[in-house]
Amino acid sequence: MGCCFGKQASFRKKHSGKDDVDIEPGLFVSANKLKFIDVYEIGRSLGQGGYGEVREATHRDSGQLRAVKIFTKENTNSMPEAELLNEVNVMKSIDHPNIVRIFEYFDSIKKAYIVMELCKGGELFDEIIKRRQFSEDDAASVAKQLFSAVDYLHEHNVIHRDLKPQNILLENKGELNSIKVSDFGIAKVSKRFKRLNEVIGTAYFMAPEVISGKYNFKCDLWSCGVIIYMMLSGHPPFQARNQEELFVKISKRDWSFREPVWAEVSRHAKDLISALLSPMETRLNAKEALAHPWIQRVCPEIQNTQSLEPALDNLKGFQSKGKLRDALSTFITLHCISNDDTRGLKEVFRSIDKNGDGKLSKAELMEQYIKFMGQEEAKEEVKKIMKEVDTDKSGFIDYTEFLKASMDQRRLMSVGNLKAAFAMFDKDKNGTITKKEIKDAIGEDGRVLDKIWRDIISELDTNGDGEIDFEEFENVIMGKMPRNHI
């Protein structure tokens, strides 16, 4: 078998101009040419599948814990290479708090590895088995996050096609306030209303139109309906002795609320499920589901003023210091900062993101700043924030942009984080980094023009020897920081 990872269609954000590069997380997901065991220490098994297994892994330079999906090529039951390639290409440009992040990938003769965000809480499926029946508050909290992730995917023309509790992970054990959608092996990059015909997915969660081979993005919303039904009742809405019988029941939409368990469930919850387990033409989309009364009523605003005010202050004071600083601060945010470090900021992000679309608009920011200042002053502050923080020029503050700008800059650009980032760039561990090593870590897919690289290298290489040692690296970066942040 040859190389797993090549070029394949994936969604891309529009760029701001021919001679510039927009700093976005996808730039920092690359194929690592080193041996996997030289970069990561493999830990305990997290799960087994036909393709191989998922294990915990520790990044040797940064100490960060990751999850790694190990694909064994010799295994005849293994995940097809096309699925593995598809998963990488779809995931690398995703930037949402409720979708698992990918960091890098490795390829060898016998194995391939996808390194992803570690979710310590296991699968939502296990939580359903354990609890048997969720409270409406808990189920609605999960549903709101799920709809937010699905809305983001659909806005970017990605159809997941395999949403199920086994593919929804909990960031921490027993905590439902931070779920992550995972497993994009059979996801499809396709315009939302384009009809697809491939019968694919997991039987219990497949929409009737998928079974008949004429479906679009709304198949994901049907799966969401099945998941909510399971959380509130403890079992799926369709049960059968075999797949043929199951498909007949799904096709006829043969389900009900007749069981005793549903007597105590609110009318709003049942209304939402009915609106999801309905014909494709009348089924809610994710944005409509987010606005449903059950989601709005059961999920109150997150009140976290202890984290909110410092985050808003940091956003207000953030200054973009050119492509070098933007690239490095994004790289450190992605690769050197743990989920535990950003936990409070994630809550703040969710509290500002009123419509749950996974990004912050000018209006949503205005709503926060107007609490602390006059309307005109708030308008000017938000205008400045958009200019400084929206580095990919999308017109919104995306999740990673928010994290890097709202975090204390002294903490983000600490010597420890700079050393960890430098070590990640320094692939051959000779104490210096070259243009090629930086290009391997950032923008290896050719989206960063050579002119940009020449500017970055010349800025870092202060003694002109063609290589950058840590002292040069630290001096240039720290010299760009505001005095009160040093």
XYZ file of C-alpha atoms in Angstrom:
486
model
C 0.000 0.000 0.000
C 1.246 3.448 -0.830
C 0.910 6.734 0.929
C -2.446 7.348 2.573
C -2.392 11.089 2.569
C -2.644 13.040 -0.651
C -4.743 15.860 -2.012
C -8.499 15.627 -1.846
C -11.344 18.087 -1.799
C -11.871 19.894 1.481
C -13.592 23.112 2.346
C -11.512 26.271 2.376
C -12.314 29.749 3.554
C -11.997 32.552 1.037
C -8.765 34.477 1.187
C -8.449 38.197 1.458
C -6.133 38.808 -1.466
C -3.567 37.449 -3.904
C -0.472 38.705 -2.121
C -1.498 37.919 1.411
C -2.213 34.895 3.562
C -5.004 34.511 6.058
C -3.990 32.898 9.339
C -6.368 30.014 10.008
C -6.035 26.712 11.938
C -5.896 24.602 8.773
C -2.459 26.056 8.002
C -1.057 24.289 11.060
C -2.238 20.744 10.314
C 0.467 18.969 8.371
C 1.982 15.592 7.561
C 4.818 14.967 9.997
C 7.734 13.309 8.187
C 9.300 11.976 11.402
C 8.593 8.585 12.955
C 5.513 8.685 15.142
C 7.288 7.094 18.125
C 9.997 9.781 17.975
C 7.383 12.517 18.402
C 4.865 10.829 20.721
C 4.971 8.399 23.602
C 2.092 5.949 23.192
C -0.154 5.433 26.221
C -3.252 3.444 27.148
C -5.821 2.158 24.684
C -8.986 4.268 24.398
C -10.916 2.019 22.036
C -10.724 -0.616 19.341
C -12.169 -0.658 15.842
C -11.991 -2.706 12.680
C -9.386 -0.305 11.264
C -7.093 -0.466 14.335
C -7.385 1.411 17.597
C -7.378 4.772 19.340
C -4.722 5.313 22.005
C -3.669 8.084 24.320
C -0.347 9.682 23.350
C 1.926 12.278 24.948
C 3.722 14.821 22.757
C 7.370 14.551 23.775
C 8.253 18.237 23.293
C 5.187 19.927 24.778
C 3.946 17.267 27.185
C 0.418 17.699 25.782
C -1.891 14.674 25.904
C -3.496 13.691 22.602
C -5.596 10.894 21.134
C -4.170 9.052 18.145
C -6.149 6.964 15.698
C -3.821 4.199 14.512
C -4.676 2.725 11.131
C -3.079 -0.700 10.528
C -2.640 -1.150 6.784
C -2.070 -4.929 6.953
C -5.510 -5.424 8.504
C -7.948 -6.568 5.812
C -10.824 -5.148 7.887
C -9.092 -1.798 8.232
C -10.608 1.566 7.403
C -10.244 2.198 3.650
C -7.468 4.667 2.874
C -9.992 6.916 1.132
C -11.929 7.274 4.405
C -8.774 8.062 6.359
C -7.718 10.656 3.807
C -11.222 12.104 3.813
C -11.193 12.413 7.609
C -7.929 14.391 7.566
C -8.978 16.723 4.771
C -12.366 17.508 6.295
C -11.096 17.954 9.856
C -8.053 20.121 9.157
C -10.042 23.266 8.337
C -12.661 22.883 11.090
C -12.568 25.398 13.946
C -15.462 24.923 16.361
C -15.581 24.350 20.145
C -17.829 21.287 19.759
C -15.877 19.499 17.036
C -12.755 17.426 17.719
C -9.592 19.158 16.525
C -6.917 17.433 14.452
C -3.251 18.334 15.051
C -1.148 16.372 12.562
C -0.834 13.039 10.803
C 1.878 10.476 10.060
C 2.247 7.849 7.353
C 4.502 4.784 7.201
C 4.610 1.545 5.243
C 2.582 -0.445 7.779
C 0.635 2.189 9.691
C -0.915 5.634 9.471
C -1.708 7.903 12.415
C -4.152 10.775 12.913
C -3.377 12.836 16.025
C -6.448 14.500 17.529
C -7.741 16.305 20.573
C -8.059 14.013 23.604
C -11.529 13.788 25.143
C -11.203 12.205 28.576
C -14.920 11.667 29.180
C -15.555 8.854 26.705
C -18.573 8.501 24.413
C -22.049 9.943 24.867
C -23.262 6.383 24.220
C -21.663 5.183 27.475
C -23.306 8.064 29.328
C -26.722 7.068 27.919
C -26.181 3.462 29.060
C -25.096 4.653 32.505
C -27.892 7.200 33.071
C -30.634 5.348 31.175
C -32.635 8.555 30.961
C -31.321 12.130 30.807
C -33.052 15.059 32.453
C -34.455 17.520 29.918
C -31.913 20.134 30.999
C -28.999 17.781 30.325
C -30.432 16.488 27.049
C -31.095 20.037 25.825
C -27.563 21.112 26.757
C -26.112 18.296 24.636
C -28.589 18.997 21.827
C -27.712 22.703 21.696
C -24.002 21.932 21.341
C -24.741 19.257 18.748
C -26.907 21.619 16.675
C -24.192 24.280 16.908
C -21.602 21.848 15.507
C -23.954 20.612 12.779
C -24.910 24.173 11.797
C -21.201 25.028 11.474
C -20.541 21.948 9.334
C -23.489 22.637 7.050
C -22.504 26.312 6.690
C -19.162 24.993 5.417
C -20.819 22.432 3.108
C -19.829 19.409 5.200
C -22.399 16.643 5.757
C -21.309 14.300 8.570
C -23.507 11.302 7.593
C -22.678 9.258 10.709
C -23.909 11.211 13.720
C -24.553 8.848 16.635
C -23.795 8.769 20.388
C -20.631 6.731 19.727
C -19.267 9.627 17.634
C -20.036 12.285 20.243
C -17.327 12.547 22.885
C -17.289 14.180 26.305
C -14.323 16.419 27.033
C -14.420 15.383 30.703
C -15.953 12.405 32.497
C -19.618 12.877 33.349
C -19.692 16.506 32.151
C -22.197 17.301 29.423
C -21.361 20.992 28.975
C -18.535 20.319 26.519
C -19.209 17.660 23.901
C -17.198 17.055 20.728
C -18.416 15.637 17.422
C -15.859 13.194 15.998
C -15.248 10.630 13.243
C -15.392 12.269 9.816
C -14.394 9.162 7.844
C -17.558 9.162 5.718
C -18.309 12.891 5.866
C -19.037 14.510 2.523
C -18.053 17.957 1.275
C -21.089 18.863 -0.789
C -23.424 21.777 -1.383
C -26.245 21.519 1.118
C -29.151 21.032 -1.286
C -27.290 18.756 -3.700
C -28.879 15.307 -3.712
C -26.621 12.426 -2.676
C -27.353 8.752 -3.387
C -24.775 6.672 -1.497
C -26.462 4.522 1.174
C -24.054 5.005 4.051
C -24.004 5.447 7.824
C -25.107 3.475 10.887
C -28.483 1.781 10.423
C -30.260 2.954 13.604
C -29.452 6.603 12.830
C -30.053 6.645 9.065
C -32.799 8.872 7.684
C -35.478 7.367 5.390
C -34.135 9.325 2.429
C -30.632 7.877 2.956
C -32.096 4.368 2.758
C -33.849 5.294 -0.501
C -30.689 6.943 -1.859
C -32.026 10.481 -2.362
C -30.862 12.774 0.425
C -29.114 16.024 1.338
C -27.662 17.729 4.433
C -30.883 17.254 6.403
C -30.010 13.591 6.974
C -27.801 14.859 9.834
C -30.821 16.481 11.509
C -32.711 13.182 11.461
C -29.751 11.595 13.273
C -29.901 14.416 15.843
C -33.565 13.578 16.421
C -32.707 9.925 17.065
C -29.974 10.960 19.519
C -32.327 13.259 21.483
C -34.972 10.508 21.558
C -32.361 8.123 22.987
C -31.213 10.577 25.658
C -34.773 11.109 26.915
C -35.954 7.484 26.715
C -32.823 5.319 26.941
C -33.323 3.574 23.591
C -33.636 4.418 19.870
C -37.059 5.186 18.348
C -36.801 2.273 15.906
C -36.212 -1.281 17.139
C -36.218 -4.428 15.021
C -34.924 -8.001 14.828
C -32.824 -7.392 11.718
C -31.677 -4.609 9.404
C -34.349 -5.289 6.790
C -37.120 -4.868 9.374
C -35.365 -1.808 10.798
C -35.174 -0.121 7.383
C -38.893 -0.773 6.807
C -39.770 0.881 10.137
C -37.491 3.863 9.467
C -38.860 4.301 5.939
C -42.418 4.343 7.310
C -41.342 6.611 10.193
C -42.904 4.028 12.499
C -42.146 5.502 15.909
C -44.174 6.979 18.773
C -44.273 8.577 22.230
C -46.640 5.894 23.584
C -44.290 4.430 26.201
C -44.790 5.496 29.853
C -41.393 7.224 29.926
C -42.745 9.949 27.604
C -45.590 10.919 29.930
C -43.220 13.079 31.980
C -41.427 14.646 28.993
C -42.437 18.192 28.069
C -44.491 19.056 25.021
C -41.644 21.261 23.709
C -39.155 18.366 23.792
C -41.546 16.072 21.930
C -42.306 18.832 19.427
C -38.606 19.202 18.580
C -38.140 15.443 18.152
C -41.215 15.325 15.895
C -39.837 18.209 13.817
C -36.570 16.290 13.330
C -38.005 12.804 12.701
C -40.169 14.199 9.911
C -40.025 14.154 6.086
C -36.877 15.744 4.666
C -38.803 18.593 3.026
C -40.358 19.817 6.286
C -37.555 18.825 8.671
C -35.871 21.619 10.627
C -32.357 22.658 9.683
C -29.735 23.149 12.417
C -30.266 26.904 12.663
C -34.000 26.417 13.121
C -33.371 23.712 15.710
C -31.126 26.093 17.684
C -34.002 28.587 17.778
C -36.566 26.006 18.939
C -38.340 26.873 22.242
C -37.068 23.715 23.970
C -33.444 24.660 23.296
C -34.045 28.320 24.148
C -36.074 27.594 27.299
C -33.993 24.811 28.810
C -30.563 26.269 28.026
C -30.219 29.524 29.984
C -27.413 32.020 29.422
C -24.085 31.049 30.905
C -23.242 33.565 33.590
C -19.470 33.520 34.072
C -18.569 37.110 34.881
C -15.387 36.001 36.672
C -13.929 34.889 33.328
C -16.001 37.212 31.139
C -14.569 40.609 32.088
C -10.854 39.637 31.851
C -11.539 37.965 28.486
C -13.300 41.072 27.163
C -10.425 43.244 28.431
C -7.864 41.013 26.699
C -9.874 41.100 23.462
C -10.032 44.883 23.648
C -6.296 45.189 24.244
C -5.206 42.611 21.653
C -2.939 43.919 18.916
C -2.087 41.934 15.833
C 1.656 42.294 15.279
C 1.978 41.104 11.702
C 1.933 37.675 10.066
C 4.835 36.274 12.084
C 3.258 37.010 15.445
C -0.205 35.957 14.234
C 1.123 32.673 12.898
C 3.111 31.882 16.028
C 0.365 32.824 18.492
C -2.111 30.697 16.514
C 0.359 27.797 16.465
C 0.897 28.030 20.242
C -2.854 28.289 20.897
C -3.431 25.127 18.875
C -0.441 23.021 19.901
C 0.783 24.192 23.307
C -2.363 25.153 25.235
C -4.453 22.393 26.834
C -8.240 22.107 27.071
C -7.954 22.634 30.824
C -6.182 25.970 30.193
C -8.987 27.211 27.952
C -11.943 25.834 29.895
C -13.084 29.201 31.282
C -12.626 30.920 27.923
C -14.731 28.263 26.228
C -17.586 29.056 28.622
C -17.188 32.759 27.851
C -17.254 32.044 24.107
C -20.490 30.079 24.463
C -22.077 32.819 26.557
C -21.274 35.483 23.928
C -22.313 33.250 21.010
C -26.040 33.834 21.480
C -27.204 32.169 18.272
C -24.943 29.141 18.804
C -23.324 29.203 15.356
C -19.796 28.689 16.721
C -18.483 32.152 15.829
C -18.856 35.670 17.209
C -20.485 38.440 15.185
C -20.119 42.200 15.610
C -23.640 42.318 17.066
C -22.841 39.641 19.660
C -19.687 41.489 20.724
C -21.594 44.776 20.861
C -24.122 43.195 23.221
C -21.300 42.484 25.686
C -19.302 45.720 25.468
C -22.356 47.938 25.709
C -22.741 46.657 29.296
C -19.477 48.377 30.244
C -19.409 51.507 28.051
C -21.534 53.800 25.909
C -22.904 52.658 22.571
C -20.569 54.752 20.393
C -17.499 53.734 22.394
C -18.569 50.078 22.213
C -19.048 50.395 18.450
C -15.502 51.735 18.023
C -14.042 49.024 20.277
C -15.780 46.252 18.349
C -14.594 47.739 15.043
C -11.014 47.711 16.339
C -11.383 44.166 17.697
C -12.612 42.871 14.339
C -9.658 44.494 12.587
C -7.074 43.062 15.007
C -8.548 39.654 15.890
C -10.274 38.501 12.677
C -7.018 37.367 11.069
C -8.675 35.142 8.455
C -10.888 38.057 7.316
C -14.097 36.009 7.613
C -16.102 38.872 9.125
C -16.481 36.941 12.384
C -14.296 36.039 15.363
C -13.728 32.312 14.986
C -13.094 30.037 17.950
C -9.280 29.909 17.771
C -9.080 33.633 17.032
C -11.081 34.229 20.211
C -8.888 31.934 22.325
C -5.582 33.485 21.259
C -6.846 37.069 21.671
C -8.790 36.645 24.925
C -6.054 34.750 26.744
C -3.538 36.571 28.932
C -0.712 37.254 26.444
C 1.979 36.753 29.089
C 0.658 33.252 29.612
C 0.199 32.515 25.921
C 3.675 33.717 24.906
C 5.491 32.408 27.983
C 9.066 31.179 27.659
C 7.797 27.632 28.209
C 5.375 27.884 25.302
C 7.987 29.527 23.080
C 10.423 26.694 23.848
C 7.760 24.082 23.113
C 6.884 25.757 19.795
C 10.564 26.091 18.866
C 11.116 22.393 19.634
C 8.181 21.456 17.386
C 9.678 23.474 14.520
C 13.163 22.051 15.131
C 12.480 18.659 13.561
C 16.099 17.468 13.467
C 16.734 18.645 17.062
C 19.976 20.462 16.187
C 19.067 23.610 18.126
C 18.215 25.741 15.097
C 15.237 25.987 12.754
C 15.315 26.569 9.016
C 12.873 27.943 6.472
C 12.034 24.367 5.429
C 11.305 23.303 9.009
C 8.920 26.213 9.530
C 7.260 25.534 6.180
C 6.798 21.887 7.181
C 4.953 23.050 10.316
C 2.962 25.912 8.785
C 1.284 26.064 5.408
C 2.925 23.121 3.717
C 0.040 22.879 1.257
C 1.319 25.853 -0.709
C -1.152 28.497 0.432
C 1.600 30.605 1.975
C 3.532 32.395 -0.747
C 7.341 32.283 -0.871
C 7.427 36.059 -0.419
C 5.719 35.662 2.966
C 8.250 32.988 3.961
C 11.177 35.194 2.950
C 9.770 38.032 5.051
C 9.223 35.761 8.064
C 12.674 34.164 7.867
C 14.475 37.486 7.379
C 12.601 38.913 10.361
C 13.586 35.997 12.586
C 17.129 35.454 11.290
C 18.699 38.532 12.869
C 22.323 37.462 12.293
C 21.755 36.469 8.654
C 23.162 32.934 8.812
C 20.081 31.336 7.245
C 19.097 29.580 10.458
C 17.274 30.685 13.601
C 18.382 29.735 17.084
C 16.143 30.011 20.135
C 17.681 33.296 21.279
C 16.850 34.962 17.947
C 13.404 33.380 18.008
C 12.640 34.577 21.546
C 14.095 38.060 21.090
C 12.090 38.821 17.969
C 8.827 37.467 19.369
C 9.178 39.054 22.801
C 10.271 42.303 21.204
C 6.901 42.418 19.470
C 4.956 42.180 22.702
C 3.528 45.263 24.404
C 5.723 46.335 27.338
C 3.038 45.652 29.916
C 2.820 42.058 28.686
C 6.535 41.253 29.040
